[in-house]
Amino acid sequence: MRNAWRWLILALVLVLAILTVAGCGNVTLKGDSMTAAEVSTLDAFNASQRAGADPNMPHWTQVYLDENFKQWRCFVWSAKKDATWGPKLPSEKTEAPATKAGG
């Protein structure tokens, strides 16, 4: 009986976690909050660039800062509904925009 309660509680916690976790695509920002997110994104980009220019910086620091920037940028992209906003890291490929076939 005690084991059944543990499984029930675990299942309840998992259901609540799934229902309450907001994904990156569920962002609504306007006004000052949008400006703050944009500034934070650019600050994260600048930190990543400064770390990349320092030869004494540990590799894990660069990886962390790159990922931090990507997460901020995803947050802003989601709020703006525009995946072209903001700078790209040098490690990100620049691809040509897709063209319509037969057009």
XYZ file of C-alpha atoms in Angstrom:
103
model
C 0.000 0.000 0.000
C 2.845 2.349 0.840
C 4.393 1.756 -2.580
C 1.118 2.606 -4.306
C 1.016 5.995 -2.584
C 4.554 6.756 -3.726
C 3.640 5.965 -7.337
C 0.477 8.051 -7.082
C 2.376 11.024 -5.685
C 5.078 10.649 -8.346
C 2.462 10.525 -11.100
C 0.737 13.616 -9.691
C 4.010 15.540 -9.526
C 4.853 14.579 -13.123
C 1.434 15.654 -14.390
C 1.700 18.981 -12.574
C 5.215 19.526 -13.903
C 4.108 18.868 -17.475
C 1.116 21.200 -17.150
C 3.020 24.069 -15.547
C 6.253 24.069 -17.554
C 6.079 26.796 -20.164
C 8.027 26.142 -23.324
C 10.149 28.680 -25.169
C 7.301 29.167 -27.637
C 4.881 30.513 -25.003
C 6.425 33.934 -24.395
C 4.530 37.217 -24.282
C 6.570 40.379 -23.815
C 5.658 43.990 -24.551
C 7.144 47.404 -23.860
C 9.821 47.569 -21.194
C 9.907 43.804 -20.673
C 10.645 43.287 -24.391
C 13.361 45.929 -24.259
C 14.896 44.289 -21.182
C 14.913 40.862 -22.876
C 16.532 42.332 -25.992
C 19.199 44.100 -23.920
C 19.869 40.914 -21.942
C 20.230 38.989 -25.209
C 22.752 41.491 -26.562
C 24.620 41.510 -23.219
C 24.843 37.707 -23.399
C 26.130 37.958 -26.988
C 28.782 40.493 -25.978
C 29.892 38.331 -23.049
C 30.247 35.376 -25.415
C 32.299 37.440 -27.846
C 34.593 38.770 -25.105
C 35.158 35.261 -23.770
C 36.004 34.023 -27.268
C 38.670 36.716 -27.608
C 40.393 35.681 -24.360
C 42.853 32.814 -24.985
C 43.041 32.058 -21.239
C 39.283 31.438 -20.946
C 38.398 27.802 -20.162
C 36.475 26.049 -22.942
C 33.498 25.283 -20.700
C 33.035 29.015 -20.071
C 32.730 29.721 -23.785
C 30.261 26.876 -24.252
C 28.181 28.115 -21.308
C 28.108 31.703 -22.564
C 27.196 30.612 -26.098
C 24.306 28.535 -24.776
C 23.163 31.363 -22.506
C 23.024 33.698 -25.514
C 21.111 31.145 -27.602
C 18.519 30.731 -24.844
C 18.003 34.485 -24.490
C 17.721 34.825 -28.273
C 15.143 32.005 -28.414
C 13.155 33.805 -25.734
C 13.131 37.030 -27.775
C 12.445 35.201 -31.043
C 9.427 33.570 -29.457
C 8.089 36.849 -28.092
C 8.622 38.666 -31.395
C 7.510 35.714 -33.519
C 10.569 36.514 -35.644
C 13.467 34.063 -35.885
C 15.651 36.548 -37.767
C 16.104 39.024 -34.907
C 19.508 39.492 -33.337
C 23.089 38.537 -34.043
C 24.400 35.063 -34.710
C 27.420 33.410 -33.165
C 30.406 32.791 -35.438
C 29.902 29.046 -34.919
C 26.384 29.206 -36.384
C 26.116 28.534 -40.084
C 24.764 31.260 -42.289
C 22.390 29.669 -44.723
C 20.771 31.260 -47.734
C 17.036 31.829 -47.360
C 14.840 29.162 -48.895
C 13.294 30.015 -52.257
C 9.962 28.903 -53.620
C 10.154 26.162 -56.207
C 8.711 27.040 -59.595
C 8.391 30.705 -58.707
